[in-house]
PDB file of C-alpha atoms in Angstrom:
ATOM      1  CA  MET Y1164      12.545   8.777  51.730  1.00 40.00           C
ATOM      2  CA  THR Y1165       8.749   7.695  51.508  1.00 42.00           C
ATOM      3  CA  SER Y1166       5.877  10.555  53.047  1.00 44.00           C
ATOM      4  CA  PRO Y1167       3.480   8.874  55.248  1.00 45.00           C
ATOM      5  CA  ALA Y1168       1.229   9.617  52.203  1.00 47.00           C
ATOM      6  CA  ASP Y1169       3.083   6.482  50.147  1.00 56.00           C
ATOM      7  CA  GLU Y1170       3.546   4.576  52.738  1.00 73.00           C
ATOM      8  CA  THR Y1171       2.244   0.927  51.795  1.00 73.00           C
ATOM      9  CA  ARG Y1172      -0.230  -0.273  54.250  1.00 79.00           C
ATOM     10  CA  LEU Y1173      -2.343  -3.301  54.798  1.00 81.00           C
ATOM     11  CA  PHE Y1174      -6.355  -3.812  54.453  1.00 84.00           C
ATOM     12  CA  GLU Y1175      -8.622  -6.113  55.262  1.00 84.00           C
ATOM     13  CA  CYS Y1176     -12.386  -6.313  53.396  1.00 85.00           C
ATOM     14  CA  GLY Y1177     -14.667  -7.181  56.537  1.00 85.00           C
ATOM     15  CA  THR Y1178     -17.253  -9.183  54.184  1.00 86.00           C
ATOM     16  CA  CYS Y1179     -14.861 -11.715  52.300  1.00 82.00           C
ATOM     17  CA  GLY Y1180     -11.509 -11.669  54.195  1.00 76.00           C
ATOM     18  CA  GLY Y1181      -9.612 -10.428  50.768  1.00 78.00           C
ATOM     19  CA  VAL Y1182      -6.176  -8.500  51.627  1.00 76.00           C
ATOM     20  CA  GLY Y1183      -4.916  -5.694  50.147  1.00 79.00           C
ATOM     21  CA  ILE Y1184      -1.940  -3.732  49.912  1.00 77.00           C
ATOM     22  CA  GLY Y1185      -0.673  -0.167  49.156  1.00 78.00           C
ATOM     23  CA  PRO Y1186      -0.859   3.198  49.770  1.00 81.00           C
ATOM     24  CA  ASN Y1187      -4.722   3.698  49.352  1.00 83.00           C
ATOM     25  CA  ARG Y1188      -7.209   2.368  50.841  1.00 84.00           C
ATOM     26  CA  PRO Y1189      -8.835  -0.083  48.137  1.00 86.00           C
ATOM     27  CA  THR Y1190     -12.693  -1.155  48.394  1.00 88.00           C
ATOM     28  CA  CYS Y1191     -13.485  -5.095  48.241  1.00 88.00           C
ATOM     29  CA  CYS Y1192     -17.237  -5.975  48.310  1.00 91.00           C
ATOM     30  CA  ASP Y1193     -18.748  -2.347  47.362  1.00 89.00           C
ATOM     31  CA  GLU Y1194     -17.458  -1.606  50.467  1.00 89.00           C
ATOM     32  CA  PRO Y1195     -14.196   0.437  51.687  1.00 88.00           C
ATOM     33  CA  MET Y1196     -11.557  -1.978  52.976  1.00 89.00           C
ATOM     34  CA  THR Y1197     -10.286  -1.640  56.652  1.00 86.00           C
ATOM     35  CA  GLY Y1198      -6.745  -0.989  57.768  1.00 85.00           C
ATOM     36  CA  ILE Y1199      -5.065  -3.573  59.441  1.00 81.00           C
ATOM     37  CA  GLU Y1200      -2.661  -2.378  62.273  1.00 79.00           C
ATOM     38  CA  THR Y1201       0.383  -4.567  62.193  1.00 70.00           C
ATOM     39  CA  THR Y1202       3.262  -4.556  65.400  1.00 67.00           C
ATOM     40  CA  GLU Y1203       7.267  -4.214  64.348  1.00 64.00           C
ATOM     41  CA  ALA Y1204       8.044  -6.534  66.640  1.00 61.00           C
ATOM     42  CA  ALA Y1205       6.382  -9.465  65.486  1.00 67.00           C
ATOM     43  CA  VAL Y1206       8.025  -9.658  62.458  1.00 72.00           C
ATOM     44  CA  SER Y1207      11.444  -8.347  60.855  1.00 79.00           C
ATOM     45  CA  GLU Y1208      12.031  -6.649  57.880  1.00 81.00           C
ATOM     46  CA  PRO Y1209      12.963  -8.888  55.189  1.00 83.00           C
ATOM     47  CA  SER Y1210      16.523  -8.507  53.200  1.00 85.00           C
ATOM     48  CA  LEU Y1211      16.225  -8.192  49.602  1.00 81.00           C
ATOM     49  CA  GLU Y1212      18.010 -11.367  49.060  1.00 81.00           C
ATOM     50  CA  THR Y1213      15.546 -13.427  51.655  1.00 84.00           C
ATOM     51  CA  LEU Y1214      12.508 -11.734  49.713  1.00 83.00           C
ATOM     52  CA  LEU Y1215      14.153 -12.977  46.608  1.00 83.00           C
ATOM     53  CA  ARG Y1216      14.724 -16.425  47.764  1.00 83.00           C
ATOM     54  CA  THR Y1217      11.479 -16.864  49.577  1.00 84.00           C
ATOM     55  CA  VAL Y1218       9.179 -15.688  46.984  1.00 83.00           C
ATOM     56  CA  PHE Y1219      10.950 -15.749  43.482  1.00 83.00           C
ATOM     57  CA  ASP Y1220      12.781 -19.310  44.582  1.00 84.00           C
ATOM     58  CA  MET Y1221      16.218 -17.322  43.716  1.00 85.00           C
ATOM     59  CA  SER Y1222      19.084 -19.136  44.770  1.00 85.00           C
ATOM     60  CA  GLY Y1223      22.712 -17.056  45.812  1.00 85.00           C
ATOM     61  CA  THR Y1224      23.635 -18.181  42.486  1.00 88.00           C
ATOM     62  CA  GLU Y1225      20.693 -17.063  40.414  1.00 89.00           C
ATOM     63  CA  LEU Y1226      21.083 -13.646  42.017  1.00 86.00           C
ATOM     64  CA  ASP Y1227      24.679 -13.468  40.711  1.00 87.00           C
ATOM     65  CA  VAL Y1228      23.613 -14.086  37.409  1.00 89.00           C
ATOM     66  CA  CYS Y1229      20.316 -11.994  37.929  1.00 86.00           C
ATOM     67  CA  LEU Y1230      22.765  -8.730  38.817  1.00 85.00           C
ATOM     68  CA  CYS Y1231      25.449  -9.226  36.234  1.00 88.00           C
ATOM     69  CA  VAL Y1232      22.958  -9.317  33.686  1.00 88.00           C
ATOM     70  CA  MET Y1233      21.599  -6.081  34.821  1.00 85.00           C
ATOM     71  CA  GLU Y1234      25.102  -4.301  34.474  1.00 85.00           C
ATOM     72  CA  GLY Y1235      26.500  -6.722  31.723  1.00 79.00           C
ATOM     73  CA  GLY Y1236      23.717  -5.807  28.915  1.00 81.00           C
ATOM     74  CA  GLU Y1237      23.389  -8.059  26.219  1.00 88.00           C
ATOM     75  CA  LEU Y1238      25.024 -11.831  26.595  1.00 91.00           C
ATOM     76  CA  THR Y1239      24.983 -14.972  25.300  1.00 92.00           C
ATOM     77  CA  VAL Y1240      24.884 -18.107  27.800  1.00 94.00           C
ATOM     78  CA  THR Y1241      28.316 -18.781  27.399  1.00 93.00           C
ATOM     79  CA  GLU Y1242      29.675 -14.879  27.876  1.00 92.00           C
ATOM     80  CA  LEU Y1243      27.905 -14.760  31.059  1.00 92.00           C
ATOM     81  CA  ALA Y1244      28.873 -18.380  32.316  1.00 93.00           C
ATOM     82  CA  GLU Y1245      32.782 -17.492  31.788  1.00 92.00           C
ATOM     83  CA  GLN Y1246      32.350 -14.042  33.163  1.00 90.00           C
ATOM     84  CA  ILE Y1247      30.812 -15.105  36.516  1.00 89.00           C
ATOM     85  CA  GLY Y1248      32.916 -18.793  36.612  1.00 91.00           C
ATOM     86  CA  TYR Y1249      29.808 -21.179  36.674  1.00 92.00           C
ATOM     87  CA  ASP Y1250      29.018 -23.770  34.858  1.00 94.00           C
ATOM     88  CA  ARG Y1251      27.274 -22.971  31.191  1.00 94.00           C
ATOM     89  CA  SER Y1252      24.118 -25.407  32.164  1.00 94.00           C
ATOM     90  CA  VAL Y1253      23.589 -23.388  35.670  1.00 94.00           C
ATOM     91  CA  VAL Y1254      23.552 -20.090  34.166  1.00 94.00           C
ATOM     92  CA  ALA Y1255      21.009 -21.135  31.498  1.00 94.00           C
ATOM     93  CA  ARG Y1256      18.726 -22.499  34.001  1.00 94.00           C
ATOM     94  CA  HIS Y1257      18.914 -19.712  36.173  1.00 93.00           C
ATOM     95  CA  LEU Y1258      18.498 -17.257  32.714  1.00 93.00           C
ATOM     96  CA  ASN Y1259      15.641 -19.247  31.934  1.00 93.00           C
ATOM     97  CA  HIS Y1260      13.898 -18.599  35.533  1.00 91.00           C
ATOM     98  CA  LEU Y1261      14.861 -15.127  35.455  1.00 91.00           C
ATOM     99  CA  ALA Y1262      13.306 -14.938  31.569  1.00 92.00           C
ATOM    100  CA  GLU Y1263      10.062 -16.565  33.056  1.00 89.00           C
ATOM    101  CA  LEU Y1264       9.862 -13.841  35.879  1.00 85.00           C
ATOM    102  CA  GLY Y1265      10.239 -11.249  33.038  1.00 86.00           C
ATOM    103  CA  VAL Y1266      13.591  -9.421  34.762  1.00 87.00           C
ATOM    104  CA  VAL Y1267      15.362 -10.501  31.675  1.00 91.00           C
ATOM    105  CA  GLU Y1268      14.373 -11.075  27.981  1.00 93.00           C
ATOM    106  CA  LYS Y1269      15.688 -13.996  26.175  1.00 94.00           C
ATOM    107  CA  ARG Y1270      15.967 -13.364  22.182  1.00 94.00           C
ATOM    108  CA  ARG Y1271      17.418 -15.802  19.907  1.00 93.00           C
ATOM    109  CA  ARG Y1272      20.014 -14.785  17.489  1.00 91.00           C
ATOM    110  CA  ILE Y1273      20.783 -16.091  13.864  1.00 91.00           C
ATOM    111  CA  ARG Y1274      24.579 -16.283  13.823  1.00 88.00           C
ATOM    112  CA  PRO Y1275      26.250 -15.388  10.783  1.00 91.00           C
ATOM    113  CA  GLU Y1276      27.927 -18.536  10.461  1.00 91.00           C
ATOM    114  CA  GLY Y1277      24.828 -20.327  10.715  1.00 89.00           C
ATOM    115  CA  GLY Y1278      22.825 -21.940  13.549  1.00 91.00           C
ATOM    116  CA  HIS Y1279      21.350 -19.488  16.325  1.00 92.00           C
ATOM    117  CA  VAL Y1280      22.319 -18.560  19.921  1.00 91.00           C
ATOM    118  CA  TYR Y1281      20.076 -17.104  22.658  1.00 93.00           C
ATOM    119  CA  VAL Y1282      20.943 -13.721  24.324  1.00 94.00           C
ATOM    120  CA  TYR Y1283      19.648 -12.311  27.429  1.00 94.00           C
ATOM    121  CA  THR Y1284      19.043  -8.823  28.007  1.00 93.00           C
ATOM    122  CA  PRO Y1285      17.833  -6.846  31.333  1.00 91.00           C
ATOM    123  CA  GLN Y1286      14.473  -4.966  31.265  1.00 89.00           C
ATOM    124  CA  PRO Y1287      14.133  -1.584  32.781  1.00 90.00           C
ATOM    125  CA  PRO Y1288      14.614  -1.577  36.435  1.00 85.00           C
ATOM    126  CA  ASP Y1289      11.043  -0.080  36.508  1.00 89.00           C
ATOM    127  CA  VAL Y1290       9.783  -2.766  34.688  1.00 88.00           C
ATOM    128  CA  VAL Y1291      11.629  -5.435  36.537  1.00 83.00           C
ATOM    129  CA  ARG Y1292      10.007  -3.795  39.727  1.00 84.00           C
ATOM    130  CA  GLU Y1293       6.382  -3.868  38.697  1.00 86.00           C
ATOM    131  CA  ARG Y1294       7.033  -7.314  37.323  1.00 84.00           C
ATOM    132  CA  LEU Y1295       8.362  -8.821  40.482  1.00 83.00           C
ATOM    133  CA  ARG Y1296       5.927  -6.594  42.891  1.00 83.00           C
ATOM    134  CA  GLY Y1297       2.730  -8.380  40.599  1.00 84.00           C
ATOM    135  CA  GLU Y1298       4.686 -11.991  41.273  1.00 85.00           C
ATOM    136  CA  PHE Y1299       4.574 -10.987  44.899  1.00 85.00           C
ATOM    137  CA  LEU Y1300       1.216  -9.731  45.341  1.00 83.00           C
ATOM    138  CA  SER Y1301       0.621 -13.009  43.666  1.00 85.00           C
ATOM    139  CA  TRP Y1302       2.819 -14.791  46.133  1.00 86.00           C
ATOM    140  CA  VAL Y1303       1.267 -12.616  49.001  1.00 83.00           C
ATOM    141  CA  ARG Y1304      -2.605 -13.695  47.634  1.00 81.00           C
ATOM    142  CA  MET Y1305      -1.217 -17.665  47.620  1.00 85.00           C
ATOM    143  CA  ALA Y1306      -0.062 -17.523  51.031  1.00 83.00           C
ATOM    144  CA  THR Y1307      -3.118 -15.943  52.223  1.00 79.00           C
ATOM    145  CA  ALA Y1308      -5.114 -18.860  50.982  1.00 79.00           C
ATOM    146  CA  GLN Y1309      -2.747 -21.517  52.786  1.00 80.00           C
ATOM    147  CA  LEU Y1310      -3.147 -19.495  56.385  1.00 76.00           C
ATOM    148  CA  ASP Y1311      -6.864 -19.581  55.429  1.00 73.00           C
ATOM    149  CA  GLY Y1312      -6.710 -23.185  54.407  1.00 73.00           C
ATOM    150  CA  LEU Y1313      -4.593 -24.013  57.956  1.00 71.00           C
ATOM    151  CA  GLN Y1314      -7.065 -22.349  60.193  1.00 64.00           C
ATOM    152  CA  ARG Y1315     -10.003 -24.449  58.072  1.00 61.00           C
ATOM    153  CA  GLU Y1316      -8.307 -27.595  58.573  1.00 62.00           C
ATOM    154  CA  LYS Y1317      -7.452 -27.478  62.250  1.00 66.00           C
ATOM    155  CA  VAL Y1318     -11.373 -26.845  62.708  1.00 63.00           C
ATOM    156  CA  GLU Y1319     -12.899 -29.287  60.334  1.00 63.00           C
ATOM    157  CA  ALA Y1320      -9.996 -31.981  61.881  1.00 64.00           C
ATOM    158  CA  ILE Y1321     -11.284 -31.015  65.280  1.00 60.00           C
ATOM    159  CA  ALA Y1322     -15.024 -31.343  64.422  1.00 58.00           C
ATOM    160  CA  ASP Y1323     -14.904 -33.976  62.450  1.00 58.00           C
ATOM    161  CA  ALA Y1324     -13.297 -36.248  65.476  1.00 58.00           C
ATOM    162  CA  GLU Y1325     -14.832 -39.997  65.415  1.00 62.00           C
ATOM    163  CA  THR Y1326     -13.708 -40.690  68.847  1.00 61.00           C
ATOM    164  CA  GLY Y1327     -14.187 -37.736  70.980  1.00 59.00           C
ATOM    165  CA  GLU Y1328     -10.725 -37.522  72.211  1.00 59.00           C
ATOM    166  CA  ARG Y1329      -8.935 -33.998  71.884  1.00 57.00           C
ATOM    167  CA  GLN Y1330      -6.794 -34.012  68.677  1.00 53.00           C
ATOM    168  CA  TRP Y1331      -4.697 -31.911  70.217  1.00 53.00           C
ATOM    169  CA  THR Y1332      -3.499 -30.521  73.767  1.00 55.00           C
ATOM    170  CA  VAL Y1333      -2.194 -27.665  75.058  1.00 52.00           C
ATOM    171  CA  PHE Y1334       0.801 -28.012  77.267  1.00 49.00           C
ATOM    172  CA  GLN Y1335       0.640 -26.127  80.956  1.00 48.00           C
ATOM    173  CA  GLU Y1336       3.205 -25.722  83.527  1.00 50.00           C
ATOM    174  CA  GLN Y1337       1.450 -26.262  86.954  1.00 47.00           C
TER     175      GLN Y1337
END
């Protein structure tokens, strides 16, 4: 259980609109950021699966592959495909994505009989957590920019109307 002091909070810069996430009040534009109060009723807590699907573009299959590598140690694509019953090409594609995310390490191993094979090993849980956290914060930054852009696009569309007619209508019951 986390103590209130360790709880993750949201902050916003009053000058530039930047967003901060963490247990302590960050500074931005040489000023402490303001805490943002959120209502729990507005947004439901995402499941881990929803988070991984949304932020990291992981399918259920990729999550299966990820968990299997985490439990199985060093594995090749062939070994993993046989173990979980997925096609080798599917497993290879997902392992490459997991390696890009930094969840697994991909290494080339020279085979004694000649040639090479790639082996995949899990990163330690604390490394995985930090890498996913960094990617998540990057995603939040981009999502925030999308929201800011949406507001700006609406305002610009209304202001740039050549016809003088309203660009959108609010419907009310009479």
